[in-house]
Amino acid sequence: MKKNKIEVKDLDLFYGDFHALKDVKVGIEEKVITSIIGPSGCGKSTLLRVLNRMNDLVEGIKITGSVKIDGQDVYSPNCDLVALRKQVGMVFQRPNPFPLSIYDNVIYGPRVHGEKDRDRLNALAEESLRSVLLFDELKDHLRDSALTLSLEQQQRLCIARLLAVCPEVILLDEPCSALDPYSTLKIEELLQTLKRDYTILIVTHNMQQAARASDFTFYMLLGEMIEYGETKQVFTSPQDPRTEEYITGRFG
Amino acid sequence: MDTKTKEKIAFIILLIATILVVTPVALIMLLVLINGLPALTPEFIFGSPREGMRAGGIFPAIVGTLYLTLGTAVFSIPLGILAAIYLNEYAARNWLTRTIELAIINLAGVPSIVYGLFGLGLFVTFLNFGASILSGSLTLAIMTLPVIITATREALNSVPRSFREVSFSLGASRWQTVRHVVLPNAIPGILTGTILGLSRAAGETAPILFTVAAFYLPRLPQSVYDQAMALPYHIYVLSTQVPNVSVKVQYGTVLVLVLLIFVLNLAASVLRTRFRRRKTW
């Protein structure tokens, strides 16, 4: 039994009067892929954004309970937000490279964190691009605009940009929803190799993707955690009838 | 009536409206060009007024307007851009912010003579800057601020939200995000709006009437505490205060002011088109 990287307890979240997350409790192991599934508006993305405090940008939000990463409470007043965001990185639904060169995109993070050494930046860029299997393809085009890349390459680039700040946890918010099935498969393969070094959480609408690509699955409905367990078990013998209804496609 | 006839009628009405709008502008420009072009000699542009401003040149007025525009830029651009960044990127959405925003919108609608009187009261009299380039520039700057703030906020808003989110998610602070992601992508839009604001200031008469404009001052201003002639006020003087000024001199002065503002607006347009071409998201 590996130790838990992320420990969420009694988490409640309100947007104004709307109770978006209800008493969520979950422990997530290190270096596994966990998928969060559930119908639209059930709080999947909200839960994901609790973990790197991206919800802070939303006004009128209230959060109670505890969220610990490596035993450190993310919402305690002495949590260093910059350190947290470096530790817990995020990949968004639509590939969103900056309108800069491929190279400048990858080293954006290290640069704002004060890295000035050319050699080290170059090494980081190469290493990050290698991890997402883009380096050999693009090594002669690093000065080209990132917007010339295909959507799949852009999404890989966004993952590389994230890896360059050396995170431990990677949150992916429906990372494949803008991609075709073949590109989706390639990203999933990439996640399998990244699993060796990173703890990965992926929000997805795609049931097959959750079944194929994750070790653990977390099913949410209307802000509540309905079921959490090993993916194989959740998909073959769900404990809750509501999970079964969803994964067999009776609604959602 | 069938669809085709309706379509024809709509087309004709819209076309007529457009022609009605364009015609006066074209006529004014034509009139100014025909009457003003013969006046544009080197002596007219680089000389000082003579014979009670009925002959000679308008150089002091050109220089005065350039100084005032520059002074306006120096005071209003940094302040306007910084305030816009604060309002757009930092300020919480509460009643105070909304009140400030409402105030800025209303300031943009205040008649320019009111700014002139405000400048007279605050800068000329109370702060004792006298009627000077300093007072005039500050007055014009205050008048231009709402335009610059509004244009800057529009430019900042046109930068996709997702850029900010990514930047924050990579651990960048708010200022780093503004500095490295938001501003570089907003600068062309900011420049365009700023130049348009300045070109409006360059052509204003009322705000400089009591704060800087000299009736007749053939020597060039020596410091920011000097009065200066300015093109818009000079046109007013030539057409109402001095008898027997030739039409050529009047139109020549108008043409110089129009050309000056045209150059500023052209620069703004060029920037905007270049910005559009580069914008690919």
Coordinates of C-alpha atoms in Angstrom, one line a residue:
Chain A
M1 CA 0.0 0.0 0.0
K2 CA 1.5 3.2 -1.2
K3 CA 1.1 6.4 0.9
N4 CA -1.6 8.9 -0.1
K5 CA -0.3 11.9 -2.0
I6 CA -3.6 13.8 -1.7
E7 CA -6.0 13.6 1.2
V8 CA -9.4 15.3 1.0
K9 CA -11.6 15.4 4.0
D10 CA -15.1 16.8 4.7
L11 CA -14.8 19.1 1.7
D12 CA -17.7 21.4 1.1
L13 CA -17.7 24.1 -1.5
F14 CA -20.3 26.8 -2.2
Y15 CA -20.6 29.2 -5.1
G16 CA -22.7 31.8 -3.4
D17 CA -25.8 29.7 -2.4
F18 CA -25.0 26.9 -4.7
H19 CA -23.6 23.8 -2.9
A20 CA -21.2 22.6 -5.5
L21 CA -19.2 20.0 -3.6
K22 CA -20.8 18.0 -0.7
D23 CA -18.8 16.4 2.0
V24 CA -16.2 15.0 -0.4
K25 CA -13.7 12.5 1.1
V26 CA -11.0 10.9 -0.9
G27 CA -7.4 9.8 -0.6
I28 CA -5.3 9.5 -3.7
E29 CA -2.2 7.4 -4.0
E30 CA 1.1 8.6 -5.3
K31 CA 2.0 7.9 -9.0
V32 CA -1.3 6.5 -10.1
I33 CA -3.8 7.8 -12.6
T34 CA -7.2 8.6 -11.1
S35 CA -10.1 9.6 -13.3
I36 CA -13.0 11.7 -12.2
I37 CA -16.2 10.9 -14.0
G38 CA -19.8 12.1 -13.8
P39 CA -22.4 14.1 -15.7
S40 CA -21.8 17.7 -16.7
G41 CA -22.1 20.1 -13.8
C42 CA -21.5 17.5 -11.1
G43 CA -18.4 19.3 -9.7
K44 CA -15.6 17.3 -11.4
S45 CA -13.7 20.4 -12.6
T46 CA -14.5 22.2 -9.4
L47 CA -12.9 19.4 -7.4
L48 CA -9.9 19.5 -9.6
R49 CA -9.5 23.2 -9.2
V50 CA -9.7 22.9 -5.4
L51 CA -6.4 21.0 -5.5
N52 CA -4.3 23.9 -7.0
R53 CA -6.6 26.6 -5.6
M54 CA -7.6 27.8 -9.1
N55 CA -11.0 28.5 -7.6
D56 CA -9.4 31.4 -5.7
L57 CA -10.0 33.4 -8.8
V58 CA -13.8 32.9 -8.6
E59 CA -15.5 35.4 -6.4
G60 CA -18.1 34.5 -3.8
I61 CA -16.7 31.1 -3.2
K62 CA -16.6 29.4 0.2
I63 CA -14.7 26.3 1.0
T64 CA -14.7 24.2 4.3
G65 CA -12.9 21.0 5.2
S66 CA -9.4 20.0 4.6
V67 CA -7.3 19.3 1.5
K68 CA -3.8 18.0 2.2
I69 CA -1.1 17.4 -0.3
D70 CA 1.9 15.6 1.2
G71 CA 0.4 16.3 4.5
Q72 CA 0.4 20.1 4.0
D73 CA -3.0 21.8 4.2
V74 CA -3.5 23.6 0.9
Y75 CA -6.0 26.0 2.4
S76 CA -4.1 26.9 5.6
P77 CA -3.2 30.6 5.7
N78 CA 0.6 29.9 5.5
C79 CA 0.3 27.8 2.3
D80 CA 2.6 29.3 -0.3
L81 CA 0.4 29.7 -3.4
V82 CA 3.4 29.9 -5.8
A83 CA 4.9 26.7 -4.3
L84 CA 1.5 24.9 -4.4
R85 CA 0.9 25.8 -8.1
K86 CA 4.4 24.6 -9.0
Q87 CA 3.8 21.4 -7.1
V88 CA 0.3 20.9 -8.6
G89 CA 0.1 21.7 -12.3
M90 CA -2.9 21.8 -14.6
V91 CA -3.7 21.0 -18.2
F92 CA -6.8 22.6 -19.6
Q93 CA -9.7 21.5 -21.8
R94 CA -8.6 23.4 -24.9
P95 CA -4.9 23.4 -25.7
N96 CA -3.9 27.0 -24.8
P97 CA -0.3 27.7 -25.7
F98 CA 0.7 31.4 -25.5
P99 CA 1.1 33.2 -28.8
L100 CA 4.9 32.8 -28.4
S101 CA 7.5 30.5 -29.9
I102 CA 7.5 26.8 -28.9
Y103 CA 10.6 27.4 -26.9
D104 CA 9.3 30.4 -25.0
N105 CA 6.1 28.5 -24.2
V106 CA 8.0 25.6 -22.5
I107 CA 10.3 27.8 -20.5
Y108 CA 7.6 30.3 -19.4
G109 CA 7.3 28.7 -16.0
P110 CA 11.0 28.5 -15.1
R111 CA 11.5 32.0 -16.5
V112 CA 8.8 33.6 -14.2
H113 CA 10.3 31.7 -11.3
G114 CA 13.6 33.4 -11.9
E115 CA 15.7 31.0 -13.9
K116 CA 18.0 33.0 -16.1
D117 CA 20.7 30.6 -17.0
R118 CA 20.6 29.9 -20.7
D119 CA 22.0 26.4 -20.5
R120 CA 19.7 25.3 -17.8
L121 CA 16.7 26.7 -19.6
N122 CA 17.7 24.9 -22.8
A123 CA 18.2 21.7 -20.9
L124 CA 14.8 22.1 -19.2
A125 CA 13.1 22.8 -22.5
E126 CA 14.7 19.7 -24.2
E127 CA 13.9 17.4 -21.2
S128 CA 10.3 18.6 -21.0
L129 CA 9.7 18.3 -24.8
R130 CA 11.3 14.8 -24.7
S131 CA 8.9 13.7 -22.0
V132 CA 5.9 14.5 -24.1
L133 CA 7.6 13.0 -27.2
L134 CA 7.8 16.3 -29.1
F135 CA 11.5 17.0 -29.1
D136 CA 12.6 14.9 -32.1
E137 CA 9.7 16.2 -34.1
L138 CA 10.2 19.9 -33.3
K139 CA 13.9 20.3 -32.4
D140 CA 14.5 22.3 -35.6
H141 CA 11.4 24.5 -35.1
L142 CA 11.7 25.6 -31.5
R143 CA 11.6 29.3 -32.7
D144 CA 8.3 28.8 -34.6
S145 CA 5.1 30.1 -33.2
A146 CA 3.4 27.5 -31.0
L147 CA 0.1 28.3 -32.8
T148 CA 1.4 26.6 -36.0
L149 CA 1.2 23.2 -34.3
S150 CA -1.6 20.7 -34.6
L151 CA -4.1 20.6 -31.7
E152 CA -2.6 17.4 -30.4
Q153 CA 0.9 18.8 -30.5
Q154 CA -0.4 22.0 -28.8
Q155 CA -1.8 19.9 -26.0
R156 CA 1.5 18.0 -25.7
L157 CA 3.3 21.3 -25.6
C158 CA 1.0 22.5 -22.8
I159 CA 1.9 19.4 -20.8
A160 CA 5.6 20.0 -21.5
R161 CA 5.2 23.6 -20.4
L162 CA 3.8 22.2 -17.1
L163 CA 6.6 19.6 -16.7
A164 CA 9.2 22.4 -17.0
V165 CA 8.2 23.7 -13.6
C166 CA 8.8 20.2 -12.1
P167 CA 5.4 19.5 -10.6
E168 CA 4.5 16.3 -8.6
V169 CA 0.8 16.3 -9.3
I170 CA -0.8 16.9 -12.7
L171 CA -4.4 17.8 -13.0
L172 CA -6.0 17.3 -16.5
D173 CA -9.4 18.9 -17.1
E174 CA -10.9 17.0 -20.1
P175 CA -7.6 17.3 -21.9
C176 CA -8.8 15.3 -25.0
S177 CA -12.2 16.9 -25.6
A178 CA -10.8 19.0 -28.4
L179 CA -8.9 16.2 -30.0
D180 CA -9.8 13.4 -32.5
P181 CA -9.8 9.8 -31.3
Y182 CA -6.4 9.0 -32.6
S183 CA -4.8 12.0 -30.9
T184 CA -6.7 11.1 -27.8
L185 CA -5.1 7.7 -27.8
K186 CA -1.6 9.2 -28.2
I187 CA -2.2 11.5 -25.2
E188 CA -3.4 8.5 -23.1
E189 CA -0.3 6.6 -24.0
L190 CA 1.7 9.7 -22.9
L191 CA -0.1 9.7 -19.5
Q192 CA 0.9 6.1 -19.0
T193 CA 4.6 7.0 -19.3
L194 CA 4.2 10.1 -17.2
K195 CA 2.6 7.9 -14.4
R196 CA 6.1 6.7 -13.5
D197 CA 7.0 10.1 -12.1
Y198 CA 3.8 12.0 -11.5
T199 CA 0.5 11.6 -9.7
I200 CA -2.2 12.2 -12.3
L201 CA -5.8 13.2 -12.0
I202 CA -7.9 13.4 -15.1
V203 CA -11.5 14.7 -15.4
T204 CA -13.2 13.1 -18.4
H205 CA -16.5 12.8 -20.0
N206 CA -15.3 9.8 -21.9
M207 CA -16.2 6.6 -20.1
Q208 CA -13.9 4.4 -22.3
Q209 CA -11.1 6.8 -21.6
A210 CA -11.6 6.4 -17.8
A211 CA -11.7 2.6 -18.2
R212 CA -8.7 2.4 -20.5
A213 CA -6.4 5.0 -19.0
S214 CA -6.9 5.1 -15.2
D215 CA -6.0 3.0 -12.2
F216 CA -8.7 4.5 -10.0
T217 CA -12.0 6.0 -10.8
F218 CA -14.0 8.5 -8.8
Y219 CA -17.7 8.9 -9.7
M220 CA -19.5 12.1 -8.8
L221 CA -23.1 13.1 -9.0
L222 CA -24.5 16.5 -8.0
G223 CA -21.4 17.4 -6.0
E224 CA -21.4 14.2 -4.1
M225 CA -18.8 11.4 -4.3
I226 CA -20.9 8.3 -5.2
E227 CA -18.2 5.8 -5.7
Y228 CA -14.4 5.6 -5.5
G229 CA -12.3 2.5 -6.2
E230 CA -10.0 0.7 -8.6
T231 CA -11.1 1.3 -12.1
K232 CA -11.6 -2.3 -12.9
Q233 CA -13.8 -2.8 -9.9
V234 CA -15.9 0.4 -10.5
F235 CA -16.5 -0.6 -14.1
T236 CA -17.2 -4.3 -13.6
S237 CA -19.0 -4.4 -10.3
P238 CA -20.0 -1.0 -9.2
Q239 CA -21.3 -0.9 -5.6
D240 CA -23.8 1.9 -6.1
P241 CA -26.7 1.5 -8.5
R242 CA -26.3 5.1 -9.6
T243 CA -22.8 4.4 -10.8
E244 CA -24.0 1.4 -12.8
E245 CA -26.7 3.5 -14.4
Y246 CA -24.1 6.1 -15.5
I247 CA -21.4 3.8 -16.7
T248 CA -23.8 1.6 -18.7
G249 CA -24.9 4.8 -20.4
R250 CA -28.5 4.9 -19.1
F251 CA -28.1 8.6 -18.4
G252 CA -25.4 11.3 -18.4
Chain B
M1 CA -44.0 43.4 -51.8
D2 CA -41.7 40.5 -52.6
T3 CA -38.4 39.8 -50.9
K4 CA -36.4 41.2 -53.9
T5 CA -38.1 44.6 -53.8
K6 CA -37.6 44.8 -50.1
E7 CA -34.0 44.0 -50.4
K8 CA -33.6 46.7 -53.1
I9 CA -35.3 49.3 -50.9
A10 CA -33.2 48.4 -47.9
F11 CA -30.0 48.6 -50.0
I12 CA -30.9 52.0 -51.4
I13 CA -31.8 53.5 -48.0
L14 CA -28.6 52.2 -46.4
L15 CA -26.6 53.5 -49.3
I16 CA -28.2 57.0 -49.1
A17 CA -27.5 57.2 -45.4
T18 CA -23.9 56.4 -46.0
I19 CA -23.6 59.0 -48.7
L20 CA -25.2 61.6 -46.5
V21 CA -22.7 60.9 -43.8
V22 CA -19.6 60.9 -46.0
T23 CA -20.5 63.9 -48.2
P24 CA -20.1 66.7 -45.6
V25 CA -16.7 65.2 -44.5
A26 CA -15.5 65.0 -48.0
L27 CA -16.7 68.6 -48.8
I28 CA -15.0 70.0 -45.7
M29 CA -11.8 68.2 -46.6
L30 CA -12.0 69.4 -50.2
L31 CA -12.7 73.0 -49.2
V32 CA -9.8 73.0 -46.7
L33 CA -7.4 71.4 -49.2
I34 CA -8.3 73.8 -52.1
N35 CA -8.1 76.9 -50.0
G36 CA -5.3 75.8 -47.7
L37 CA -2.8 74.1 -49.9
P38 CA -1.5 77.4 -51.6
A39 CA -0.7 78.7 -48.1
L40 CA 1.6 75.8 -47.3
T41 CA 5.0 77.3 -48.0
P42 CA 8.1 76.7 -45.9
E43 CA 7.8 80.3 -44.7
F44 CA 4.3 79.6 -43.5
I45 CA 5.2 76.5 -41.6
F46 CA 8.6 77.6 -40.2
G47 CA 8.1 81.3 -39.8
S48 CA 6.6 83.5 -37.1
P49 CA 3.4 85.5 -37.5
R50 CA 3.8 89.0 -38.8
E51 CA 1.6 92.1 -39.4
G52 CA -0.8 91.2 -36.5
M53 CA -0.9 87.5 -37.6
R54 CA -2.2 88.4 -41.1
A55 CA 1.0 87.3 -42.7
G56 CA 4.1 85.3 -41.9
G57 CA 4.0 81.8 -40.5
I58 CA 2.4 79.7 -37.7
F59 CA 5.5 77.9 -36.4
P60 CA 5.0 78.9 -32.7
A61 CA 1.4 77.5 -32.9
I62 CA 2.6 74.3 -34.4
V63 CA 5.4 73.9 -31.8
G64 CA 2.9 74.8 -29.0
T65 CA 0.5 72.1 -30.1
L66 CA 3.3 69.6 -30.4
Y67 CA 4.5 70.4 -26.9
L68 CA 1.0 70.2 -25.5
T69 CA 0.4 66.9 -27.1
L70 CA 3.7 65.6 -25.8
G71 CA 2.9 66.9 -22.3
T72 CA -0.5 65.3 -22.4
A73 CA 1.1 62.0 -23.4
V74 CA 3.6 62.2 -20.6
F75 CA 1.0 62.7 -17.9
S76 CA -1.9 60.6 -19.2
I77 CA -0.4 57.5 -20.8
P78 CA 1.4 56.0 -17.8
L79 CA -1.3 57.0 -15.3
G80 CA -4.2 55.8 -17.6
I81 CA -2.5 52.5 -18.4
L82 CA -1.7 51.7 -14.8
A83 CA -5.2 52.6 -13.6
A84 CA -6.7 50.5 -16.3
I85 CA -4.5 47.5 -15.3
Y86 CA -5.6 48.0 -11.7
L87 CA -9.3 48.2 -12.6
N88 CA -9.1 45.3 -15.0
E89 CA -6.7 42.8 -13.4
Y90 CA -6.6 43.6 -9.7
A91 CA -9.8 45.3 -8.4
A92 CA -12.4 43.2 -6.8
R93 CA -15.9 43.4 -8.5
N94 CA -17.6 45.4 -5.8
W95 CA -19.6 48.6 -5.5
L96 CA -16.5 50.7 -5.2
T97 CA -15.0 49.4 -8.5
R98 CA -18.4 49.8 -10.2
T99 CA -18.7 53.4 -8.9
I100 CA -15.2 54.2 -10.2
E101 CA -16.0 52.7 -13.6
L102 CA -19.2 54.7 -13.8
A103 CA -17.3 57.8 -12.9
I104 CA -14.8 57.2 -15.7
I105 CA -17.6 56.7 -18.2
N106 CA -19.2 59.9 -17.1
L107 CA -15.9 61.8 -17.2
A108 CA -15.6 60.8 -20.9
G109 CA -18.8 62.7 -21.5
V110 CA -18.0 65.9 -19.6
P111 CA -17.9 68.9 -22.0
S112 CA -14.3 70.1 -22.7
I113 CA -15.0 73.6 -21.5
V114 CA -15.7 72.2 -18.0
Y115 CA -12.2 70.6 -18.1
G116 CA -10.9 74.0 -19.1
L117 CA -12.5 75.7 -16.1
F118 CA -11.3 72.9 -13.8
G119 CA -7.8 73.3 -15.1
L120 CA -8.0 77.1 -14.5
G121 CA -9.1 76.6 -11.0
L122 CA -6.8 73.8 -10.0
F123 CA -3.6 74.2 -12.0
V124 CA -3.5 77.9 -13.0
T125 CA -4.8 79.4 -9.8
F126 CA -4.7 77.0 -6.9
L127 CA -1.4 75.2 -7.7
N128 CA -0.1 78.5 -9.1
F129 CA 1.4 77.0 -12.3
G130 CA -0.1 80.1 -14.1
A131 CA -1.2 79.9 -17.7
S132 CA 1.5 77.6 -18.9
I133 CA 2.3 74.5 -20.9
L134 CA 2.3 72.6 -17.7
S135 CA -1.2 73.7 -16.8
G136 CA -2.5 73.1 -20.3
S137 CA -0.9 69.6 -20.6
L138 CA -2.3 68.6 -17.2
T139 CA -5.8 69.8 -18.2
L140 CA -5.7 68.0 -21.5
A141 CA -4.3 64.9 -19.8
I142 CA -7.2 64.8 -17.3
M143 CA -9.6 65.1 -20.3
T144 CA -7.8 62.3 -22.1
L145 CA -7.5 59.9 -19.2
P146 CA -11.0 58.3 -19.5
V147 CA -10.4 57.6 -23.2
I148 CA -7.0 56.0 -22.5
I149 CA -8.4 54.0 -19.5
T150 CA -11.4 52.7 -21.5
A151 CA -9.2 51.8 -24.6
T152 CA -6.7 50.1 -22.4
R153 CA -9.3 48.0 -20.6
E154 CA -10.8 46.9 -23.9
A155 CA -7.3 45.9 -25.1
L156 CA -6.7 44.0 -21.8
N157 CA -10.1 42.3 -22.1
S158 CA -9.3 41.1 -25.6
V159 CA -6.5 38.9 -24.2
P160 CA -8.1 35.5 -23.6
R161 CA -8.9 34.5 -20.0
S162 CA -7.2 31.2 -20.6
F163 CA -3.8 32.9 -20.9
R164 CA -4.2 34.3 -17.4
E165 CA -5.4 30.9 -16.0
V166 CA -2.5 29.0 -17.5
S167 CA 0.0 31.6 -16.2
F168 CA -1.5 31.4 -12.7
S169 CA -1.6 27.6 -12.8
L170 CA 2.1 27.6 -13.5
G171 CA 2.7 29.6 -10.3
A172 CA 3.1 33.0 -11.8
S173 CA 1.9 35.9 -9.6
R174 CA -0.7 38.4 -10.8
W175 CA 2.0 41.0 -11.7
Q176 CA 4.1 38.4 -13.6
T177 CA 1.0 37.3 -15.5
V178 CA 0.2 40.9 -16.4
R179 CA 3.8 41.7 -17.3
H180 CA 4.6 38.6 -19.3
V181 CA 1.3 37.5 -20.8
V182 CA -1.4 40.1 -20.7
L183 CA 0.5 43.3 -21.5
P184 CA 2.5 42.0 -24.5
N185 CA -0.7 40.9 -26.1
A186 CA -2.6 44.1 -25.3
I187 CA 0.1 46.7 -26.2
P188 CA -1.0 47.2 -29.8
G189 CA -4.6 47.8 -28.8
I190 CA -3.5 50.1 -26.0
L191 CA -1.3 52.1 -28.4
T192 CA -4.1 52.5 -30.9
G193 CA -6.6 53.8 -28.3
T194 CA -4.0 56.0 -26.7
I195 CA -3.0 57.7 -30.0
L196 CA -6.7 58.3 -30.8
G197 CA -7.1 59.9 -27.4
L198 CA -4.1 62.1 -28.0
S199 CA -5.2 63.2 -31.4
R200 CA -8.5 64.4 -29.9
A201 CA -6.5 66.3 -27.3
A202 CA -4.4 67.9 -29.9
G203 CA -7.4 69.5 -31.6
E204 CA -9.2 70.7 -28.5
T205 CA -9.7 74.5 -27.9
A206 CA -11.7 74.8 -24.8
P207 CA -9.4 73.1 -22.3
I208 CA -6.4 75.2 -23.3
L209 CA -8.3 78.5 -23.6
F210 CA -7.7 79.6 -20.0
T211 CA -4.8 77.3 -19.1
V212 CA -2.1 77.9 -21.7
A213 CA -3.1 79.4 -25.0
A214 CA -1.4 82.7 -25.9
F215 CA -3.2 85.1 -28.2
Y216 CA 0.1 86.2 -29.9
L217 CA 3.5 85.0 -28.8
P218 CA 6.0 85.0 -31.7
R219 CA 8.9 83.6 -29.7
L220 CA 9.0 79.9 -28.9
P221 CA 8.2 78.8 -25.3
Q222 CA 11.4 78.4 -23.2
S223 CA 10.1 76.3 -20.3
V224 CA 7.0 74.4 -19.2
Y225 CA 6.0 77.5 -17.2
D226 CA 5.7 79.5 -20.4
Q227 CA 2.5 80.2 -22.2
A228 CA 2.3 78.9 -25.8
M229 CA 0.3 79.5 -29.0
A230 CA -1.6 76.4 -30.1
L231 CA -3.2 75.6 -33.5
P232 CA -6.8 75.2 -32.4
Y233 CA -6.9 78.4 -30.5
H234 CA -4.9 80.2 -33.2
I235 CA -7.6 79.2 -35.7
Y236 CA -10.3 80.6 -33.4
V237 CA -8.3 83.9 -33.1
L238 CA -7.7 84.2 -36.8
S239 CA -11.4 83.7 -37.6
T240 CA -13.0 85.8 -34.9
Q241 CA -10.6 88.1 -33.2
V242 CA -8.4 89.6 -36.0
P243 CA -10.0 91.6 -38.8
N244 CA -9.0 91.2 -42.4
V245 CA -7.1 87.9 -42.2
S246 CA -6.8 86.4 -45.7
V247 CA -8.8 83.2 -46.3
K248 CA -5.5 81.6 -47.4
V249 CA -3.9 82.0 -44.0
Q250 CA -7.0 80.8 -42.2
Y251 CA -7.4 77.7 -44.3
G252 CA -3.7 77.0 -44.3
T253 CA -3.7 76.9 -40.5
V254 CA -6.7 74.6 -40.5
L255 CA -5.0 72.3 -43.0
V256 CA -1.9 72.0 -40.8
L257 CA -4.0 71.0 -37.8
V258 CA -6.0 68.6 -39.8
L259 CA -2.9 67.0 -41.3
L260 CA -1.3 66.7 -37.8
I261 CA -4.3 64.9 -36.5
F262 CA -4.5 62.8 -39.7
V263 CA -1.0 61.6 -39.2
L264 CA -1.8 60.6 -35.6
N265 CA -4.9 58.7 -36.7
L266 CA -3.1 57.1 -39.5
A267 CA -0.4 55.8 -37.1
A268 CA -3.2 54.3 -35.0
S269 CA -4.8 52.6 -38.0
V270 CA -1.5 51.2 -39.2
L271 CA -0.9 49.8 -35.7
R272 CA -4.4 48.3 -35.6
T273 CA -4.1 46.5 -38.9
R274 CA -0.7 45.1 -38.0
F275 CA -2.1 43.9 -34.7
R276 CA -5.0 42.2 -36.4
R277 CA -2.7 40.4 -38.8
R278 CA -0.5 39.1 -36.0
K279 CA -3.4 38.0 -33.8
T280 CA -4.0 34.4 -34.4
W281 CA -5.8 33.0 -31.4

